[in-house]
mmCIF file of C-alpha atoms (C1' of nucleotides) in Angstrom:
data_model
loop_
_atom_site.group_PDB
_atom_site.id
_atom_site.type_symbol
_atom_site.label_atom_id
_atom_site.label_comp_id
_atom_site.label_asym_id
_atom_site.label_seq_id
_atom_site.Cartn_x
_atom_site.Cartn_y
_atom_site.Cartn_z
ATOM 1 C CA UNK M 28 0.000 0.000 0.000
ATOM 2 C CA UNK M 29 3.074 2.196 -0.085
ATOM 3 C CA UNK M 30 4.488 2.003 -3.581
ATOM 4 C CA UNK M 31 2.623 3.773 -6.344
ATOM 5 C CA UNK M 32 3.929 4.066 -9.877
ATOM 6 C CA UNK M 33 2.377 6.020 -12.700
ATOM 7 C CA UNK M 34 0.356 3.065 -13.806
ATOM 8 C CA UNK M 35 -2.121 3.080 -10.989
ATOM 9 C CA UNK M 36 -4.394 5.983 -10.392
ATOM 10 C CA UNK M 37 -3.484 6.750 -6.828
ATOM 11 C CA UNK M 38 -3.058 10.500 -6.498
ATOM 12 C CA UNK M 39 -4.752 10.924 -9.864
ATOM 13 C CA UNK M 40 -8.340 9.782 -9.621
ATOM 14 C CA UNK M 41 -9.967 10.916 -6.375
ATOM 15 C CA UNK M 42 -12.175 7.838 -6.286
ATOM 16 C CA UNK M 43 -9.224 5.505 -6.465
ATOM 17 C CA UNK M 44 -7.487 7.518 -3.798
ATOM 18 C CA UNK M 45 -10.447 7.341 -1.481
ATOM 19 C CA UNK M 46 -10.849 3.657 -2.168
ATOM 20 C CA UNK M 47 -7.303 2.990 -1.059
ATOM 21 C CA UNK M 48 -7.591 5.016 2.093
ATOM 22 C CA UNK M 49 -10.923 3.555 3.115
ATOM 23 C CA UNK M 50 -10.159 0.051 1.892
ATOM 24 C CA UNK M 51 -9.872 -1.367 5.374
ATOM 25 C CA UNK M 52 -12.931 -3.200 6.537
ATOM 26 C CA UNK M 53 -13.239 -1.044 9.647
ATOM 27 C CA UNK M 54 -11.842 2.215 8.328
ATOM 28 C CA UNK M 55 -15.069 4.168 7.997
ATOM 29 C CA UNK M 56 -16.363 2.936 11.323
ATOM 30 C CA UNK M 57 -13.192 4.036 13.063
ATOM 31 C CA UNK M 58 -13.306 7.412 11.350
ATOM 32 C CA UNK M 59 -16.920 7.766 12.369
ATOM 33 C CA UNK M 60 -16.157 7.162 16.024
ATOM 34 C CA UNK M 61 -13.155 9.455 15.978
ATOM 35 C CA UNK M 62 -15.179 12.189 14.338
ATOM 36 C CA UNK M 63 -16.888 12.507 17.694
ATOM 37 C CA UNK M 64 -13.611 13.420 19.324
ATOM 38 C CA UNK M 65 -10.404 11.952 20.676
ATOM 39 C CA UNK M 66 -10.597 8.396 21.954
ATOM 40 C CA UNK M 67 -8.271 6.005 23.689
ATOM 41 C CA UNK M 68 -7.478 2.624 22.228
ATOM 42 C CA UNK M 69 -9.619 0.796 24.742
ATOM 43 C CA UNK M 70 -12.568 3.084 24.169
ATOM 44 C CA UNK M 71 -12.442 2.450 20.446
ATOM 45 C CA UNK M 72 -12.249 -1.240 21.073
ATOM 46 C CA UNK M 73 -15.299 -1.185 23.303
ATOM 47 C CA UNK M 74 -17.213 0.790 20.682
ATOM 48 C CA UNK M 75 -16.482 -1.914 18.150
ATOM 49 C CA UNK M 76 -16.875 -5.367 19.521
ATOM 50 C CA UNK M 77 -16.289 -7.722 16.659
ATOM 51 C CA UNK M 78 -12.697 -6.927 15.923
ATOM 52 C CA UNK M 79 -9.661 -8.048 17.829
ATOM 53 C CA UNK M 80 -6.913 -5.891 19.278
ATOM 54 C CA UNK M 81 -4.573 -6.906 16.505
ATOM 55 C CA UNK M 82 -7.032 -5.972 13.805
ATOM 56 C CA UNK M 83 -7.858 -2.638 15.375
ATOM 57 C CA UNK M 84 -4.191 -1.826 15.766
ATOM 58 C CA UNK M 85 -3.503 -2.589 12.125
ATOM 59 C CA UNK M 86 -6.446 -0.497 10.979
ATOM 60 C CA UNK M 87 -5.370 2.435 13.120
ATOM 61 C CA UNK M 88 -1.815 2.229 11.856
ATOM 62 C CA UNK M 89 -3.059 2.202 8.280
ATOM 63 C CA UNK M 90 -5.169 5.286 8.876
ATOM 64 C CA UNK M 91 -2.253 6.931 10.636
ATOM 65 C CA UNK M 92 0.102 6.309 7.740
ATOM 66 C CA UNK M 93 -2.554 7.625 5.380
ATOM 67 C CA UNK M 94 -2.488 10.806 7.408
ATOM 68 C CA UNK M 95 -6.097 10.753 8.571
ATOM 69 C CA UNK M 96 -5.482 9.792 12.172
ATOM 70 C CA UNK M 97 -3.069 11.111 14.753
ATOM 71 C CA UNK M 98 -1.660 8.787 17.369
ATOM 72 C CA UNK M 99 -0.518 10.359 20.586
ATOM 73 C CA UNK M 100 1.377 8.296 23.131
ATOM 74 C CA UNK M 101 1.615 9.318 26.758
ATOM 75 C CA UNK M 102 4.608 7.599 28.322
ATOM 76 C CA UNK M 103 2.914 6.431 31.476
ATOM 77 C CA UNK M 104 2.313 3.265 33.379
ATOM 78 C CA UNK M 105 -0.160 1.988 32.460
ATOM 79 C CA UNK M 106 0.203 3.184 28.881
ATOM 80 C CA UNK M 107 -2.158 5.734 27.434
ATOM 81 C CA UNK M 108 -2.601 6.188 23.732
ATOM 82 C CA UNK M 109 -5.074 8.605 22.245
ATOM 83 C CA UNK M 110 -6.348 8.708 18.704
ATOM 84 C CA UNK M 111 -7.835 11.690 16.965
ATOM 85 C CA UNK M 112 -8.518 12.977 13.476
ATOM 86 C CA UNK M 113 -5.982 15.142 11.693
ATOM 87 C CA UNK M 114 -7.224 18.141 9.707
ATOM 88 C CA UNK M 115 -7.444 16.087 6.521
ATOM 89 C CA UNK M 116 -9.196 13.455 8.594
ATOM 90 C CA UNK M 117 -11.700 16.034 9.792
ATOM 91 C CA UNK M 118 -12.256 16.968 6.180
ATOM 92 C CA UNK M 119 -13.585 13.477 5.676
ATOM 93 C CA UNK M 120 -16.673 14.179 7.718
ATOM 94 C CA UNK M 121 -18.899 15.163 4.777
ATOM 95 C CA UNK M 122 -18.174 11.775 3.288
ATOM 96 C CA UNK M 123 -19.120 10.085 6.547
ATOM 97 C CA UNK M 124 -22.332 12.057 6.685
ATOM 98 C CA UNK M 125 -23.391 11.219 3.161
ATOM 99 C CA UNK M 126 -22.484 7.578 3.725
ATOM 100 C CA UNK M 127 -24.646 7.506 6.824
ATOM 101 C CA UNK M 128 -27.579 9.024 4.996
ATOM 102 C CA UNK M 129 -27.296 6.671 2.067
ATOM 103 C CA UNK M 130 -26.756 3.705 4.354
ATOM 104 C CA UNK M 131 -29.977 4.407 6.213
ATOM 105 C CA UNK M 132 -31.822 4.701 2.947
ATOM 106 C CA UNK M 133 -30.340 1.479 1.673
ATOM 107 C CA UNK M 134 -31.170 -0.416 4.852
ATOM 108 C CA UNK M 135 -34.759 0.751 4.724
ATOM 109 C CA UNK M 136 -34.958 -0.099 1.049
ATOM 110 C CA UNK M 137 -33.601 -3.596 1.572
ATOM 111 C CA UNK M 138 -35.835 -4.368 4.503
ATOM 112 C CA UNK M 139 -39.056 -3.568 2.671
ATOM 113 C CA UNK M 140 -38.467 -6.333 0.149
ATOM 114 C CA UNK P 1 -21.121 -11.731 0.693
ATOM 115 C CA UNK P 2 -24.628 -13.135 0.840
ATOM 116 C CA UNK P 3 -25.089 -14.569 4.285
ATOM 117 C CA UNK P 4 -25.502 -12.210 7.196
ATOM 118 C CA UNK P 5 -26.347 -13.365 10.700
ATOM 119 C CA UNK P 6 -27.208 -11.180 13.622
ATOM 120 C CA UNK P 7 -23.638 -10.999 14.742
ATOM 121 C CA UNK P 8 -22.395 -8.732 12.025
ATOM 122 C CA UNK P 9 -23.672 -5.244 11.609
ATOM 123 C CA UNK P 10 -24.892 -5.484 8.071
ATOM 124 C CA UNK P 11 -28.294 -3.814 7.878
ATOM 125 C CA UNK P 12 -27.689 -2.321 11.277
ATOM 126 C CA UNK P 13 -24.825 0.138 11.095
ATOM 127 C CA UNK P 14 -25.007 2.252 7.936
ATOM 128 C CA UNK P 15 -21.222 2.505 7.783
ATOM 129 C CA UNK P 16 -20.808 -1.235 7.818
ATOM 130 C CA UNK P 17 -23.493 -1.560 5.181
ATOM 131 C CA UNK P 18 -21.821 0.954 2.926
ATOM 132 C CA UNK P 19 -18.471 -0.678 3.482
ATOM 133 C CA UNK P 20 -19.791 -4.015 2.284
ATOM 134 C CA UNK P 21 -21.437 -2.582 -0.787
ATOM 135 C CA UNK P 22 -18.472 -0.495 -1.796
ATOM 136 C CA UNK P 23 -15.874 -3.032 -0.708
ATOM 137 C CA UNK P 24 -14.883 -3.938 -4.238
ATOM 138 C CA UNK P 25 -11.732 -2.276 -5.424
ATOM 139 C CA UNK P 26 -13.441 -0.746 -8.432
ATOM 140 C CA UNK P 27 -16.926 -0.237 -7.039
ATOM 141 C CA UNK P 28 -16.845 3.519 -6.562
ATOM 142 C CA UNK P 29 -15.163 4.093 -9.889
ATOM 143 C CA UNK P 30 -17.825 2.059 -11.659
ATOM 144 C CA UNK P 31 -20.591 3.883 -9.826
ATOM 145 C CA UNK P 32 -18.994 7.174 -10.751
ATOM 146 C CA UNK P 33 -18.942 6.343 -14.439
ATOM 147 C CA UNK P 34 -22.486 5.023 -14.398
ATOM 148 C CA UNK P 35 -23.693 8.116 -12.608
ATOM 149 C CA UNK P 36 -23.117 9.876 -15.900
ATOM 150 C CA UNK P 37 -25.644 7.640 -17.587
ATOM 151 C CA UNK P 38 -26.127 4.199 -19.048
ATOM 152 C CA UNK P 39 -23.034 2.523 -20.440
ATOM 153 C CA UNK P 40 -22.266 -0.637 -22.344
ATOM 154 C CA UNK P 41 -19.785 -3.153 -21.043
ATOM 155 C CA UNK P 42 -17.153 -2.228 -23.553
ATOM 156 C CA UNK P 43 -17.507 1.468 -22.812
ATOM 157 C CA UNK P 44 -16.993 0.859 -19.135
ATOM 158 C CA UNK P 45 -13.970 -1.228 -19.873
ATOM 159 C CA UNK P 46 -12.425 1.459 -22.033
ATOM 160 C CA UNK P 47 -13.036 4.000 -19.293
ATOM 161 C CA UNK P 48 -11.112 1.847 -16.868
ATOM 162 C CA UNK P 49 -7.993 0.394 -18.354
ATOM 163 C CA UNK P 50 -6.290 -1.478 -15.579
ATOM 164 C CA UNK P 51 -8.859 -4.125 -14.907
ATOM 165 C CA UNK P 52 -9.581 -7.217 -16.921
ATOM 166 C CA UNK P 53 -12.888 -8.324 -18.347
ATOM 167 C CA UNK P 54 -13.274 -10.950 -15.689
ATOM 168 C CA UNK P 55 -12.678 -8.486 -12.901
ATOM 169 C CA UNK P 56 -15.059 -5.937 -14.334
ATOM 170 C CA UNK P 57 -17.725 -8.578 -14.808
ATOM 171 C CA UNK P 58 -17.399 -9.731 -11.213
ATOM 172 C CA UNK P 59 -17.544 -6.181 -9.917
ATOM 173 C CA UNK P 60 -20.636 -5.432 -11.975
ATOM 174 C CA UNK P 61 -22.352 -8.586 -10.787
ATOM 175 C CA UNK P 62 -21.583 -7.696 -7.198
ATOM 176 C CA UNK P 63 -23.083 -4.249 -7.625
ATOM 177 C CA UNK P 64 -26.045 -5.774 -9.400
ATOM 178 C CA UNK P 65 -26.719 -8.209 -6.580
ATOM 179 C CA UNK P 66 -26.374 -5.366 -4.109
ATOM 180 C CA UNK P 67 -29.135 -3.650 -6.001
ATOM 181 C CA UNK P 68 -27.202 -0.584 -7.113
ATOM 182 C CA UNK P 69 -26.786 -1.476 -10.746
ATOM 183 C CA UNK P 70 -29.230 -2.730 -13.336
ATOM 184 C CA UNK P 71 -28.057 -5.028 -16.092
ATOM 185 C CA UNK P 72 -30.021 -5.014 -19.293
ATOM 186 C CA UNK P 73 -29.340 -7.604 -21.962
ATOM 187 C CA UNK P 74 -30.356 -7.123 -25.541
ATOM 188 C CA UNK P 75 -30.516 -10.494 -27.280
ATOM 189 C CA UNK P 76 -28.654 -9.543 -30.392
ATOM 190 C CA UNK P 77 -25.692 -10.644 -32.387
ATOM 191 C CA UNK P 78 -23.269 -9.331 -31.445
ATOM 192 C CA UNK P 79 -24.464 -9.141 -27.836
ATOM 193 C CA UNK P 80 -25.312 -5.854 -26.267
ATOM 194 C CA UNK P 81 -25.398 -5.358 -22.521
ATOM 195 C CA UNK P 82 -26.120 -2.059 -20.878
ATOM 196 C CA UNK P 83 -25.507 -1.056 -17.287
ATOM 197 C CA UNK P 84 -27.219 1.712 -15.416
ATOM 198 C CA UNK P 85 -27.879 2.841 -11.878
ATOM 199 C CA UNK P 86 -31.021 1.774 -10.060
ATOM 200 C CA UNK P 87 -32.876 4.322 -7.928
ATOM 201 C CA UNK P 88 -30.939 3.314 -4.840
ATOM 202 C CA UNK P 89 -27.838 3.487 -6.948
ATOM 203 C CA UNK P 90 -28.725 7.008 -8.007
ATOM 204 C CA UNK P 91 -29.154 7.827 -4.343
ATOM 205 C CA UNK P 92 -25.485 7.097 -3.930
ATOM 206 C CA UNK P 93 -24.478 10.165 -5.894
ATOM 207 C CA UNK P 94 -24.089 12.465 -2.888
ATOM 208 C CA UNK P 95 -21.561 10.008 -1.527
ATOM 209 C CA UNK P 96 -19.691 10.036 -4.809
ATOM 210 C CA UNK P 97 -19.683 13.806 -4.820
ATOM 211 C CA UNK P 98 -18.336 14.135 -1.297
ATOM 212 C CA UNK P 99 -15.746 11.474 -2.015
ATOM 213 C CA UNK P 100 -14.597 13.378 -5.078
ATOM 214 C CA UNK P 101 -14.314 16.595 -3.135
ATOM 215 C CA UNK P 102 -12.402 15.013 -0.310
ATOM 216 C CA UNK P 103 -10.202 13.061 -2.712
ATOM 217 C CA UNK P 104 -9.134 16.233 -4.491
ATOM 218 C CA UNK P 105 -8.348 17.839 -1.173
ATOM 219 C CA UNK P 106 -6.365 14.828 -0.057
ATOM 220 C CA UNK P 107 -4.385 14.639 -3.289
ATOM 221 C CA UNK P 108 -3.478 18.305 -3.074
ATOM 222 C CA UNK P 109 -2.580 17.900 0.576
ATOM 223 C CA UNK P 110 -0.323 14.930 -0.104
ATOM 224 C CA UNK P 111 1.444 16.542 -3.045
ATOM 225 C CA UNK P 112 2.495 19.625 -1.140
ATOM 226 C CA UNK P 113 4.555 17.566 1.293
ATOM 227 C "C1'" DC I 27 -19.131 -8.145 -28.000
ATOM 228 C "C1'" DC I 28 -19.692 -9.767 -23.715
ATOM 229 C "C1'" DG I 29 -19.033 -12.681 -21.285
ATOM 230 C "C1'" DA I 30 -18.200 -17.909 -18.505
ATOM 231 C "C1'" DA I 31 -15.056 -21.075 -16.435
ATOM 232 C "C1'" DT I 32 -10.504 -22.094 -14.401
ATOM 233 C "C1'" DC I 33 -6.742 -21.635 -11.798
ATOM 234 C "C1'" DC I 34 -3.520 -19.058 -9.112
ATOM 235 C "C1'" DT I 35 -1.522 -15.583 -6.123
ATOM 236 C "C1'" DT I 36 -1.750 -12.376 -2.611
ATOM 237 C "C1'" DG I 37 -2.752 -10.225 1.410
ATOM 238 C "C1'" DA I 38 -6.431 -8.687 4.596
ATOM 239 C "C1'" DA I 39 -8.747 -10.400 8.532
ATOM 240 C "C1'" DG I 40 -8.893 -12.831 12.507
ATOM 241 C "C1'" DA I 41 -7.493 -16.189 16.407
ATOM 242 C "C1'" DT I 42 -4.272 -16.831 19.839
ATOM 243 C "C1'" DA I 43 -0.616 -16.121 22.958
ATOM 244 C "C1'" DC I 44 2.782 -13.187 25.003
ATOM 245 C "C1'" DT I 45 4.767 -8.378 26.935
ATOM 246 C "C1'" DG I 46 6.593 -3.530 28.677
ATOM 247 C "C1'" DC C 15 -3.551 -0.683 28.858
ATOM 248 C "C1'" DA C 16 -2.088 -1.090 24.619
ATOM 249 C "C1'" DG C 17 0.013 -3.199 22.271
ATOM 250 C "C1'" DT C 18 3.538 -7.047 19.494
ATOM 251 C "C1'" DA C 19 4.355 -11.715 17.234
ATOM 252 C "C1'" DT C 20 2.808 -15.763 14.726
ATOM 253 C "C1'" DC C 21 -0.033 -18.617 12.336
ATOM 254 C "C1'" DT C 22 -4.078 -19.756 9.626
ATOM 255 C "C1'" DT C 23 -7.712 -18.975 6.593
ATOM 256 C "C1'" DC C 24 -10.287 -17.346 2.976
ATOM 257 C "C1'" DA C 25 -11.787 -14.806 -0.706
ATOM 258 C "C1'" DA C 26 -10.808 -10.754 -3.788
ATOM 259 C "C1'" DG C 27 -8.283 -9.757 -7.681
ATOM 260 C "C1'" DG C 28 -6.329 -11.009 -11.750
ATOM 261 C "C1'" DA C 29 -4.393 -13.945 -15.891
ATOM 262 C "C1'" DT C 30 -5.784 -16.954 -19.156
ATOM 263 C "C1'" DT C 31 -8.548 -19.586 -22.137
ATOM 264 C "C1'" DC C 32 -12.852 -20.743 -24.286
ATOM 265 C "C1'" DG C 33 -17.757 -19.770 -26.187
ATOM 266 C "C1'" DG C 34 -22.469 -18.070 -28.130
#
DNA sequence: CCGAATCCTTGAAGATACTG
DNA sequence: CAGTATCTTCAAGGATTCGG
């Protein structure tokens, strides 16, 4: 997910770019929760039962390296790590909102069949 | 991608729902192109060099079974197959728009570093 | 022209166990 | 508390070939 030559459309087509960033299965859910404000690792985990620590860590690292999430470590015992959205991560909120709206519509539409 | 029990959040959390529908690597790009109007298979393919026939077919079938895309076959020789957005597929346009806007922002942001 | 049918490779996702 | 470190699995993505 790091190496991009001229052949792929990363950093050319915005849809491809977004696809890559949000590719992770839990990416949008994480971004949604973080759009409500800074959260600790454990808080995020409790908000999303269904993924393991390892999976959540990987997803957060991916979002961090994409530049959407900031990871702040407080050198304490016990450890304390806080996650929050960067400015470009905050800019993703309109996408989250429209996804939520469409998702509701889609759920309703699917249930009435 | 068909079987959903109560344990996953499909048809519960709109973000998870959207994630599943748009999971395919080319899903949003296809939806984007179709949002401009009906297109034949070959036209779609020409718009997206970089994926093979087989891959495009699979992606289109996935979107069709999700209910976002309609597939219309004209029994001719040579064959003619047209793809278009269903109503719920049309409803996805706001998401596409916000994705495009954010994607542009992200690309600009990444290039200036 | 628009696929279907195979086979293959890759890597994301998760389960599990251990640690500063 | 917030991770690492492995191992396994499973299906998406793609290459290739064939067909109506």
